[in-house]
CSV table of C-alpha atoms in Angstrom, one decimal:
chain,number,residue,atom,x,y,z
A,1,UNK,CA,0.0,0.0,0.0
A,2,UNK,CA,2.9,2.4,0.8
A,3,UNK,CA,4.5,1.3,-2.2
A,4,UNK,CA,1.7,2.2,-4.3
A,5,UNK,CA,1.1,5.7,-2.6
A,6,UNK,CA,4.8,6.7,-3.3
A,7,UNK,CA,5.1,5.4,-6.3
A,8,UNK,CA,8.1,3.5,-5.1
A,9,UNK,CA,7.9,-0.5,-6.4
A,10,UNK,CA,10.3,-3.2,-6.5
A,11,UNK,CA,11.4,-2.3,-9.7
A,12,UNK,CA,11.8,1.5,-8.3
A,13,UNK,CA,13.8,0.1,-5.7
A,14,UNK,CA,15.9,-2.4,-7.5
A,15,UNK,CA,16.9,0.4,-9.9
A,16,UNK,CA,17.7,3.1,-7.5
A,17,UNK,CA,20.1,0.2,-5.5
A,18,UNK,CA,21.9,-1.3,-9.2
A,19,UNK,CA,22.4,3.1,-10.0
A,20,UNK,CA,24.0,3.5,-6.5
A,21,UNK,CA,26.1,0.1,-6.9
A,22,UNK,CA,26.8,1.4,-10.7
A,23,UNK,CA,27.8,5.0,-9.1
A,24,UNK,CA,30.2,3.6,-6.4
A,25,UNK,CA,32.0,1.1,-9.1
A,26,UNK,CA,32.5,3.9,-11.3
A,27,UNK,CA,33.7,6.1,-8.5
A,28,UNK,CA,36.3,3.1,-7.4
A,29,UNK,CA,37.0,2.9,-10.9
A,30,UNK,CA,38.3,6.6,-10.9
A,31,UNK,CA,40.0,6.5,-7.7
A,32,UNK,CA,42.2,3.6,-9.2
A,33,UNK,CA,42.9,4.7,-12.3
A,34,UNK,CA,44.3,8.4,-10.4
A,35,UNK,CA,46.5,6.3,-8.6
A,36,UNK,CA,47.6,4.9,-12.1
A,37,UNK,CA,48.8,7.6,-13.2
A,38,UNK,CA,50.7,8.3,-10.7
A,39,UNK,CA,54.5,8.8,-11.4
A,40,UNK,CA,57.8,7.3,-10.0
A,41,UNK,CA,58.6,11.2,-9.1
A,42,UNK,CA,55.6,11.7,-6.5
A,43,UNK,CA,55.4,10.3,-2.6
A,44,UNK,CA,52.4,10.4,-0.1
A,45,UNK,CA,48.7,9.9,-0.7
A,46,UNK,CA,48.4,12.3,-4.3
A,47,UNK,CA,45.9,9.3,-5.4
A,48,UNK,CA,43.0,10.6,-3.2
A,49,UNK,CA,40.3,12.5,-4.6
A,50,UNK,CA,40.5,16.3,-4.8
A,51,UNK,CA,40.3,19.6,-6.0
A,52,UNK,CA,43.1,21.4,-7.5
A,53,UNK,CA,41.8,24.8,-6.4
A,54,UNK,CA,42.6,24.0,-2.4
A,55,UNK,CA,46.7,23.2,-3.5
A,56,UNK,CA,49.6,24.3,-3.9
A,57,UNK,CA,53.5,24.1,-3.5
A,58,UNK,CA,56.3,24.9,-1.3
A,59,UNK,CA,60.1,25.1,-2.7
A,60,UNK,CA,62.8,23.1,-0.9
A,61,UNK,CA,65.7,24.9,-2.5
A,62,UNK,CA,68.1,22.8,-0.7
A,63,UNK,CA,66.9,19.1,-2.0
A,64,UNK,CA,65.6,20.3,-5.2
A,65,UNK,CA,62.1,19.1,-4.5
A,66,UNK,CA,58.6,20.4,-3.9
A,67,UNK,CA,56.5,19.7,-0.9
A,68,UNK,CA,52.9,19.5,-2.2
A,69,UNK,CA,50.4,21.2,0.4
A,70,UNK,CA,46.8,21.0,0.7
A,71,UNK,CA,45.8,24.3,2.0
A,72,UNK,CA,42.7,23.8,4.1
A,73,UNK,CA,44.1,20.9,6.1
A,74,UNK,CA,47.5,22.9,6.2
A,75,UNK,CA,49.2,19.8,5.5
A,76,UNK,CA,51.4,18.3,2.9
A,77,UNK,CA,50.1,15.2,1.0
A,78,UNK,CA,53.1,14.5,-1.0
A,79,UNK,CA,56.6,15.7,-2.3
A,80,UNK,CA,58.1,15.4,-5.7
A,81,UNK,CA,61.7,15.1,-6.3
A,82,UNK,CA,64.3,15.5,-9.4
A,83,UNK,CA,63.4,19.0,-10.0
A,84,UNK,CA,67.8,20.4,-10.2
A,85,UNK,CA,68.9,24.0,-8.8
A,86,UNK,CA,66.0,25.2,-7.2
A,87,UNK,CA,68.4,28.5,-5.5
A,88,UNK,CA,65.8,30.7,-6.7
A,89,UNK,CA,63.0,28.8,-8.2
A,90,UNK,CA,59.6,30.1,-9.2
A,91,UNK,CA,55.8,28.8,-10.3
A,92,UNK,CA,53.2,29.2,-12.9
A,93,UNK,CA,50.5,27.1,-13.1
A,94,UNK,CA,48.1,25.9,-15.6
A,95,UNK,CA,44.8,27.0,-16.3
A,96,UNK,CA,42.7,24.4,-14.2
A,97,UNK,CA,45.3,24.2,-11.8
A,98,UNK,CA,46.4,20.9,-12.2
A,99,UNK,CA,50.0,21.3,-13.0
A,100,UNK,CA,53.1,23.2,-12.1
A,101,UNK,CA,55.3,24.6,-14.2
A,102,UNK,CA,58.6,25.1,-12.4
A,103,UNK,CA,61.5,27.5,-13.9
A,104,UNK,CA,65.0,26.4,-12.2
A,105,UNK,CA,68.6,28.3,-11.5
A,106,UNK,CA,70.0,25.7,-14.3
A,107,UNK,CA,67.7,26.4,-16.8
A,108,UNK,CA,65.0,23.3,-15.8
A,109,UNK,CA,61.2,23.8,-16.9
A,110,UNK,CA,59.5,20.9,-15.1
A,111,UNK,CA,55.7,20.6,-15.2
A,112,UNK,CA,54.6,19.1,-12.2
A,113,UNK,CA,51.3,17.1,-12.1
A,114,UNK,CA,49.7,18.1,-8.9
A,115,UNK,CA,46.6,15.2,-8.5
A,116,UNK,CA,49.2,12.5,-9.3
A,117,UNK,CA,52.2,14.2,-7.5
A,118,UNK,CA,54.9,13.3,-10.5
A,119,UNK,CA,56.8,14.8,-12.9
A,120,UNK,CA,55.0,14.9,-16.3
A,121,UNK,CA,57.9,16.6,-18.3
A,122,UNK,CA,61.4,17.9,-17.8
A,123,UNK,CA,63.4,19.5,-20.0
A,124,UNK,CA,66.9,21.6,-19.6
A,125,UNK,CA,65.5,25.1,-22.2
A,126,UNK,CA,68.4,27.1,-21.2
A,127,UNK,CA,71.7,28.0,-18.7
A,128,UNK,CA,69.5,29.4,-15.9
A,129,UNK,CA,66.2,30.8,-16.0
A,130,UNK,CA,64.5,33.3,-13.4
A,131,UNK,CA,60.8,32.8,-14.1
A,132,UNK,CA,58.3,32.5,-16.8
A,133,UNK,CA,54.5,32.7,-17.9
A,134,UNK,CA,51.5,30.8,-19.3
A,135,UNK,CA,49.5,32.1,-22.1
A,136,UNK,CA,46.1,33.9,-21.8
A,137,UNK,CA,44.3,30.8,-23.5
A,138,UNK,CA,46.7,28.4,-21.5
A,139,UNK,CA,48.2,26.9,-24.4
A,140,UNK,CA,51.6,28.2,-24.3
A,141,UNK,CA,54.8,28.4,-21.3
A,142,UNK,CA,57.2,31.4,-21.9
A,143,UNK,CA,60.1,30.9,-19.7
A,144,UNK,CA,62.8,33.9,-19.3
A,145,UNK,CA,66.7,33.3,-19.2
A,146,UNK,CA,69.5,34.8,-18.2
A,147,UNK,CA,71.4,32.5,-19.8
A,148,UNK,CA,71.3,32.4,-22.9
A,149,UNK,CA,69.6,35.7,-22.8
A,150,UNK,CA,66.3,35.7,-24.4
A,151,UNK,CA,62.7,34.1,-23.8
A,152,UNK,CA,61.8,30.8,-24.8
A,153,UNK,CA,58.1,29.4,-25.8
A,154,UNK,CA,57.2,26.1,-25.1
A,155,UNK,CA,53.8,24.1,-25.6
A,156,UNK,CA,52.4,24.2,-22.7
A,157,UNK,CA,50.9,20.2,-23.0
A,158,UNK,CA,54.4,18.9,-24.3
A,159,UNK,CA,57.2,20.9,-23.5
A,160,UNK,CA,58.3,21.0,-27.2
A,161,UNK,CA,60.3,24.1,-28.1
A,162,UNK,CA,57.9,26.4,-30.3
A,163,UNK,CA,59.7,30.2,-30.8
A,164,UNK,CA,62.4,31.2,-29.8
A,165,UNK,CA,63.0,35.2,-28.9
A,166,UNK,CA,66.8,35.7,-28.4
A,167,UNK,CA,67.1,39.4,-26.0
A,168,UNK,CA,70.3,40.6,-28.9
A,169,UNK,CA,71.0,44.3,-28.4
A,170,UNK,CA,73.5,46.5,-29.5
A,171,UNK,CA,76.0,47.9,-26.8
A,172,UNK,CA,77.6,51.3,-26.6
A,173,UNK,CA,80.4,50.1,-27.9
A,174,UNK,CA,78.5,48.5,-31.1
A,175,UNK,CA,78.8,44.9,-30.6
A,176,UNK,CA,75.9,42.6,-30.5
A,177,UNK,CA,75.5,41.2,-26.9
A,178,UNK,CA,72.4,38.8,-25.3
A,179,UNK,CA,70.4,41.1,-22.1
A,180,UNK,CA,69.1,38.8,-19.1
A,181,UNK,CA,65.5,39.0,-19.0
A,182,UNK,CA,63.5,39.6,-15.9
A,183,UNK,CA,59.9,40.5,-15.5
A,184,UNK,CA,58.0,38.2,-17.8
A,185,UNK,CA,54.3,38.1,-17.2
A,186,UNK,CA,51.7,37.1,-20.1
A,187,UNK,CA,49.0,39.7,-21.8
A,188,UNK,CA,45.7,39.2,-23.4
A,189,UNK,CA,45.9,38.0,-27.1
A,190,UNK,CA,48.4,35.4,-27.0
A,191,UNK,CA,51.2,38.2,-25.5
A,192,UNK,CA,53.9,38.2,-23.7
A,193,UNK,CA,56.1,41.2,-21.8
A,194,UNK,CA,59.3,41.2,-20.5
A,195,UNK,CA,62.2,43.6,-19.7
A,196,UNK,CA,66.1,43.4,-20.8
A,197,UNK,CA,68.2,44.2,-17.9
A,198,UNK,CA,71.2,45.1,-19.3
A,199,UNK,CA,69.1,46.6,-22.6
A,200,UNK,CA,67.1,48.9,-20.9
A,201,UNK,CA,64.3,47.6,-22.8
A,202,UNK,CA,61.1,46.8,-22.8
A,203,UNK,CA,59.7,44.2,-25.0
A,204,UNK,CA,56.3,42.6,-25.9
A,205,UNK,CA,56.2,39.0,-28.0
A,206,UNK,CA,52.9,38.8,-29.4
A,207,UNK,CA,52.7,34.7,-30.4
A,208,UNK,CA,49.3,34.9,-32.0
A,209,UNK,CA,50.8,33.1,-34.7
A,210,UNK,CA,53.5,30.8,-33.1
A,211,UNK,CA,55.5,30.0,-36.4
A,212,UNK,CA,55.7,34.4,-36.7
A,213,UNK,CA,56.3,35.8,-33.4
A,214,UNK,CA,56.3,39.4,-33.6
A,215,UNK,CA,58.3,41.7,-31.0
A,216,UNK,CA,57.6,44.7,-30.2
A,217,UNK,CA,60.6,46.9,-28.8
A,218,UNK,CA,60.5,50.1,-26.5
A,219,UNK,CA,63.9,51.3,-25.4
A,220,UNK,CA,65.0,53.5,-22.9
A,221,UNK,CA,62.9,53.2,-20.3
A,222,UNK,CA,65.4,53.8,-17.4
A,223,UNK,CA,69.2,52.3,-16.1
A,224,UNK,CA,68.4,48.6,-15.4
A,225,UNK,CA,65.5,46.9,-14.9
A,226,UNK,CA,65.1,44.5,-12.6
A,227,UNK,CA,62.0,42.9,-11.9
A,228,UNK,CA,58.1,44.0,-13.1
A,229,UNK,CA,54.7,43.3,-12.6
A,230,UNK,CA,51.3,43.8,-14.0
A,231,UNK,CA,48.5,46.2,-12.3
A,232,UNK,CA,45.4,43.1,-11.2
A,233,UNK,CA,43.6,44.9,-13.8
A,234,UNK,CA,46.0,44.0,-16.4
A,235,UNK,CA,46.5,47.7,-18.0
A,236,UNK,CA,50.2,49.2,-16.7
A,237,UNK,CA,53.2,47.0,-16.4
A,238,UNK,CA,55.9,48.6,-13.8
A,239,UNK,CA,59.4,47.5,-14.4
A,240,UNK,CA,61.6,48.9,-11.3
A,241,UNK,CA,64.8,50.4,-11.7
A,242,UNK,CA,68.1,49.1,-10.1
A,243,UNK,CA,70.3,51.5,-11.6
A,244,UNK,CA,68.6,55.0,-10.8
A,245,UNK,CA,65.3,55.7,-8.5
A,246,UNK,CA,62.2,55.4,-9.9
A,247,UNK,CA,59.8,52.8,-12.4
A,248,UNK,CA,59.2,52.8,-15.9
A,249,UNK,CA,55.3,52.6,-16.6
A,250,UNK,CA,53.5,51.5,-19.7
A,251,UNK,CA,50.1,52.0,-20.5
A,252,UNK,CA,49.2,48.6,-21.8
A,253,UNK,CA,46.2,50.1,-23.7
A,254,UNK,CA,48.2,52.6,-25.5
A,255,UNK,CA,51.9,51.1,-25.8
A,256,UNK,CA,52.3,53.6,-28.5
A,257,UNK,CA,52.5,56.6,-26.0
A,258,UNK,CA,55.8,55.0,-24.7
A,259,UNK,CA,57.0,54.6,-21.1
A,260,UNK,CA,56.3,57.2,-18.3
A,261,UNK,CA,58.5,57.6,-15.3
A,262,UNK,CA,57.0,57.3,-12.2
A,263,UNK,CA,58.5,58.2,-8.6
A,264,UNK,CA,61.7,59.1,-10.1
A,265,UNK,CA,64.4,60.6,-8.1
A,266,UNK,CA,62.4,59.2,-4.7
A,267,UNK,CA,66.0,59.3,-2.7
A,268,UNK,CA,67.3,62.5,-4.5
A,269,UNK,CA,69.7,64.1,-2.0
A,270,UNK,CA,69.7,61.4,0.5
A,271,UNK,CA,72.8,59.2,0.7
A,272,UNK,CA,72.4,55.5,-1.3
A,273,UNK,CA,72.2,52.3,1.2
A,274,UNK,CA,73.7,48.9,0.1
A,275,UNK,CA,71.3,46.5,-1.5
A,276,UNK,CA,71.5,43.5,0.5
A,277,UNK,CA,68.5,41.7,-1.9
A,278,UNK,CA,66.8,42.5,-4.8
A,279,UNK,CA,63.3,43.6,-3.7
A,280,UNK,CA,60.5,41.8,-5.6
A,281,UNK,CA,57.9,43.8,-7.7
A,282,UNK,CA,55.9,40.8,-8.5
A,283,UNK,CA,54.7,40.9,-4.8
A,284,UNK,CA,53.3,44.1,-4.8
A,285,UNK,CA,50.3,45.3,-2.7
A,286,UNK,CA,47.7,47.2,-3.8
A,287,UNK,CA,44.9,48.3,-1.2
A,288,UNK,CA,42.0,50.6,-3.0
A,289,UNK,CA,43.7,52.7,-5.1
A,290,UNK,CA,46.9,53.1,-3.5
A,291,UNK,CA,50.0,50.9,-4.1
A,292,UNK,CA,52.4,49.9,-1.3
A,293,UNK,CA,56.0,49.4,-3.1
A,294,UNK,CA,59.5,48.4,-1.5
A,295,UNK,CA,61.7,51.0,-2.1
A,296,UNK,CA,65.4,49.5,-2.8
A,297,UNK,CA,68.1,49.9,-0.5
A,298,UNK,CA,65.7,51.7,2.0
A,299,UNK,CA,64.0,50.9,5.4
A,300,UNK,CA,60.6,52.2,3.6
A,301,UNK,CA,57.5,51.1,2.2
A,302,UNK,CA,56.4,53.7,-0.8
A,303,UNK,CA,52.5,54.6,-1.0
A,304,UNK,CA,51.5,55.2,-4.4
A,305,UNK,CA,48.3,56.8,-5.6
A,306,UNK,CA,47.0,54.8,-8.5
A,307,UNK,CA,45.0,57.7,-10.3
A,308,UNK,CA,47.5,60.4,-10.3
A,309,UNK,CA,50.5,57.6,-10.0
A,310,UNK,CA,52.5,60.2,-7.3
A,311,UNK,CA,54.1,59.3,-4.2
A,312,UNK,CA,51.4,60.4,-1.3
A,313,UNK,CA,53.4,58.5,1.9
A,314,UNK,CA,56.1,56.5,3.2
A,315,UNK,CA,56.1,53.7,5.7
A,316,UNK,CA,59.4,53.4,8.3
A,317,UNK,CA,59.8,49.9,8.4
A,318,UNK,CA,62.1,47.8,10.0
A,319,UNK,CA,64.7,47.1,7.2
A,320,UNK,CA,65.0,46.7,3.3
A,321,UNK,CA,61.7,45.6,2.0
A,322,UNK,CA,61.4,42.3,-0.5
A,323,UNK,CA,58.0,41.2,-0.8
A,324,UNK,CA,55.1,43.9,0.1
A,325,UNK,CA,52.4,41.6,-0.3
A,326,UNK,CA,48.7,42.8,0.2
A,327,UNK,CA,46.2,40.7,1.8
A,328,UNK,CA,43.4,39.7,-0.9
A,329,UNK,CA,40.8,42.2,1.1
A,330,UNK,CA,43.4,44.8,0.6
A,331,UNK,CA,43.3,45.5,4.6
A,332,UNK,CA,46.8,44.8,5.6
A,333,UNK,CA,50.1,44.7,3.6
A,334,UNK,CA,52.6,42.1,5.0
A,335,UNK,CA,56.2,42.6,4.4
A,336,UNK,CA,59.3,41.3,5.1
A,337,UNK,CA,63.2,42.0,4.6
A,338,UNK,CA,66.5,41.5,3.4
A,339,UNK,CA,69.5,40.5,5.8
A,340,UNK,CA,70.2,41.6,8.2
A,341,UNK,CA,66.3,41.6,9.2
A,342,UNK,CA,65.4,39.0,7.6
A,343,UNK,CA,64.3,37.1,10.6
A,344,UNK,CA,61.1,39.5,10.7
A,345,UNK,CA,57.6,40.4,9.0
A,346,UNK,CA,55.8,43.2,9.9
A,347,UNK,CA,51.7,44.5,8.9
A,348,UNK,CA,50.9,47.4,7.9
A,349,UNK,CA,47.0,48.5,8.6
A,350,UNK,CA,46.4,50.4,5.3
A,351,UNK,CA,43.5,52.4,6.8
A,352,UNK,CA,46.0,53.8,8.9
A,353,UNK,CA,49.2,53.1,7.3
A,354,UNK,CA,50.9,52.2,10.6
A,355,UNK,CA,52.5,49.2,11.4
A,356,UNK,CA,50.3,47.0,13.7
A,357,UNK,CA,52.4,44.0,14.2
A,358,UNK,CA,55.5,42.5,14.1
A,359,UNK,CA,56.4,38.9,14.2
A,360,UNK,CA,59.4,36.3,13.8
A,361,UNK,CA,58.4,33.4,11.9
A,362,UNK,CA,61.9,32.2,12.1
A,363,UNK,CA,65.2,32.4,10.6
A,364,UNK,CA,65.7,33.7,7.0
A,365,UNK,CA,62.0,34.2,6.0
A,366,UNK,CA,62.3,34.2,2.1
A,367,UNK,CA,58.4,34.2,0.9
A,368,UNK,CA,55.2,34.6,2.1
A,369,UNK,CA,51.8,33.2,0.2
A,370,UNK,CA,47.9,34.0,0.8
A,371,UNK,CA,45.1,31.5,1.0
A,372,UNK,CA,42.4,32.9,-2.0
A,373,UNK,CA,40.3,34.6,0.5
A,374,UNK,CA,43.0,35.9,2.6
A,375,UNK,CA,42.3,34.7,6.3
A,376,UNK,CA,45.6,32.3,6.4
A,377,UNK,CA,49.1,33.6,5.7
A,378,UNK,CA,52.0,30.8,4.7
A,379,UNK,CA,55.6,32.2,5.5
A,380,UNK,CA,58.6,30.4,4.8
A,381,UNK,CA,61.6,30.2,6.8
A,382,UNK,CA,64.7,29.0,5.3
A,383,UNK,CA,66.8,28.6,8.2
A,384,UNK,CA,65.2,26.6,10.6
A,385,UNK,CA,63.4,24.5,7.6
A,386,UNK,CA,59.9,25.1,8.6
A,387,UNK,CA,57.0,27.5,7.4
A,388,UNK,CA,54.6,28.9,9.6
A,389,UNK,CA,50.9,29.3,8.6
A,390,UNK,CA,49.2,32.6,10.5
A,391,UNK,CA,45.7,33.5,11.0
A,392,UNK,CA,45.5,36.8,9.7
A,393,UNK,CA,42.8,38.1,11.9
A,394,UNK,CA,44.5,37.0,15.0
A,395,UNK,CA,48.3,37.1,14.2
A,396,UNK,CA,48.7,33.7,15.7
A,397,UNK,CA,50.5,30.5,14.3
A,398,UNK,CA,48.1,27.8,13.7
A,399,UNK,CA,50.0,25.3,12.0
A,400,UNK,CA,54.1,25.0,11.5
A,401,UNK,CA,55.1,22.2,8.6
A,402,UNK,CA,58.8,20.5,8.3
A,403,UNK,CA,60.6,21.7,4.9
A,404,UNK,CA,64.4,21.3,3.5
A,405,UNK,CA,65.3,25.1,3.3
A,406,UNK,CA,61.8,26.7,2.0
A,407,UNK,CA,61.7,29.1,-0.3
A,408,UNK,CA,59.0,30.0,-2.7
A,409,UNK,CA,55.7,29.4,-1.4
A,410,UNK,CA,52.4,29.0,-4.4
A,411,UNK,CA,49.1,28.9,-4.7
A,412,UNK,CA,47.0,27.2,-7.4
A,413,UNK,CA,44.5,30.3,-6.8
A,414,UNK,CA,47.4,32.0,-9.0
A,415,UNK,CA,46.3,30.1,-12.3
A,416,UNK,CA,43.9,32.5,-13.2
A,417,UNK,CA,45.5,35.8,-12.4
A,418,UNK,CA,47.2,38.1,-14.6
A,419,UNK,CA,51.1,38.3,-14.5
A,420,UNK,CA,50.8,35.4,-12.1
């Protein structure tokens, strides 16, 4: 009689149990066939079921390895070795977030497979290599070298070699010379940026047509560039200058108008500091419409107003700035420093633009990573092998993990943002 009312029979019954059976062999099925795949390179449990948006990957510079970290159980699940010089190693990732592509200090591009914790491709692309991109249509790996100088383009599936973009210049003296590149971040349209250190050049690769790259080169921007980055709304790119105060910006949109100087001179008439470390553009902060910049070879954190692009404040901090690193709320800016105060990172409330906290993760802190929605930090510290994970409400340490001499710390949430 129930049956009847509910419309629910034996033959109602025996279907719905066979499509739940059906549903947990083909589930079983998956499972097994993840763990398949799995490569000789991988370790740990990468065979469970999960989503690539909650990973990421911590640098073991030392080992020349990857600790693979799931980010809401702020715990590794699996490392993957073989990876060479990782001294100064950096990450791009793919557009679903699935794999890795690592750029080495000897010139290794190694896509890592995040799910099955392996090594899906190697290859040696050049003498030593300081970063790289992925195309706006993920199709495409751009990885910049300083040796041999120049910017190689890769298929982003296999790893085969598709252009080629030697950085040749002509010197003061008139001979042809190779510029390192730095500052590589991709554009809309199957582009490309990057600037020539020793050049003074800016240059765009637009590989719309992969067989007939074209190049588009702006010179003079400035003494030196050393490291860039793209606005999150994808229109300026800001290449620093080591070699004189101040950034070279281009208007993205209208290229043709050239470069514009911005916060040039910033430490006219003061005496010049030693650079202990390279401070890192590609970490920028930007809170509202101000930008929060290191300024090299000083204890100070520049505040930049994004409509007029003028210096409206500084920041005394407590040494040379690297990374100024915004929270993804834009409320606080962490930083942290070159030696000899390297053992610190300190917030800056930008409501108030005060520091509101120091603290000391450890010993050589090198890097310092968001979760997407901003309410963990991830710091590493090289020294004592360990990072520290921080509630960012609270300031406290809520989880520490064991790492070989940490370094870079990233984020899958990176896949899909611009000039990340």
């Amino acid at each position: 009689m129930t049956g009847n009312m509910t419309g629910r029979g034996p033959h109602h019954i025996l279907a719905t149990t066979w499509g739940r059976a059906w549903r947990a062999a083909l589930l079983a099925l998956a499972s097994a066939g993840l763990a398949a795949c799995a490569t000789p390179g991988g370790s740990g449990t990468a065979s469970a079921l999960r989503g690539t948006g909650d990973l990421g990957l911590v640098v073991e510079r030392a080992s020349g390895q990857l600790t693979l970290v799931d980010t809401t159980a702020r715990a590794p699940y699996a490392q993957v070795a073989g990876l060479g010089d990782l001294s100064h190693a950096s990450a791009v990732y793919s557009r679903d977030g699935r794999y890795a592509y690592i750029f080495g200090r000897d010139g290794g591009l190694t896509k890592v497979d995040l799910l099955t914790a392996g090594i899906a491709k190697r290859v040696i692309q050049g003498g030593n290599s300081i970063g790289g991109a992925v195309s706006q249509d993920g199709t495409l790996v751009a990885a910049a070298n300083y040796e041999p100088g120049g910017v190689k383009v890769f298929d982003a599936k296999t790893l085969e070699l598709v252009a080629d973009l030697p950085a040749e210049y002509t010197a003061a003296d008139g001979s042809k010379k190779f510029s390192r590149v730095v500052g590589i971040a991709d554009l809309p349209g199957q582009r490309f940026i990057y600037s020539l250190f020793d050049a003074d050049a800016i240059w765009i690769a637009d590989l719309s047509d992969v067989k007939a790259p074209k190049v588009t080169k702006i010179g003079k921007i400035g003494h030196q560039p050393y490291d860039a980055l793209i606005t999150p709304d994808g229109r300026y790119y800001l290449a620093g200058l080591f070699g004189e105060d101040g950034i070279a910006k281009l208007d993205l949109w209208q290229p043709e108008k050239g470069v514009e100087r911005v916060l040039a001179h910033y430490g006219r008439g003061e005496e010049k500091l030693p650079v202990f470390k390279m401070p890192h553009l590609r970490g920028w902060a930007v809170a509202g419409n101000r930008a929060y910049l290191p300024a090299i070879g000083r204890h100070e954190v520049l505040v930049v107003d994004l409509s007029t692009w003028k210096e409206v404040g500084r920041i005394p901090v407590a040494g040379q700035p690297v990374f100024v690193m915004a929270r993804p709320d834009g409320r606080q800016v962490w930083v942290n420093f070159a030696v000899p105060d390297y053992s610190r990172v300190q917030v800056i409330d930008t409501l108030t633009n005060t520091i509101v906290k120091t603290l000391e993760p450890g010993k050589a802190v090198l890097h310092l990573e968001f979760t997407p929605r901003g309410e963990q930090v991830w710091i590493s510290a090289r020294d004592d092998d360990k990072v520290v994970v921080y509630d960012t409400a609270t300031f406290a340490p809520v989880a520490t993990l064991a790492a070989k001499s940490p370094s870079g710390i990233f984020f899958t949430s990176r896949a899909n943002r611009l000039g990340f």
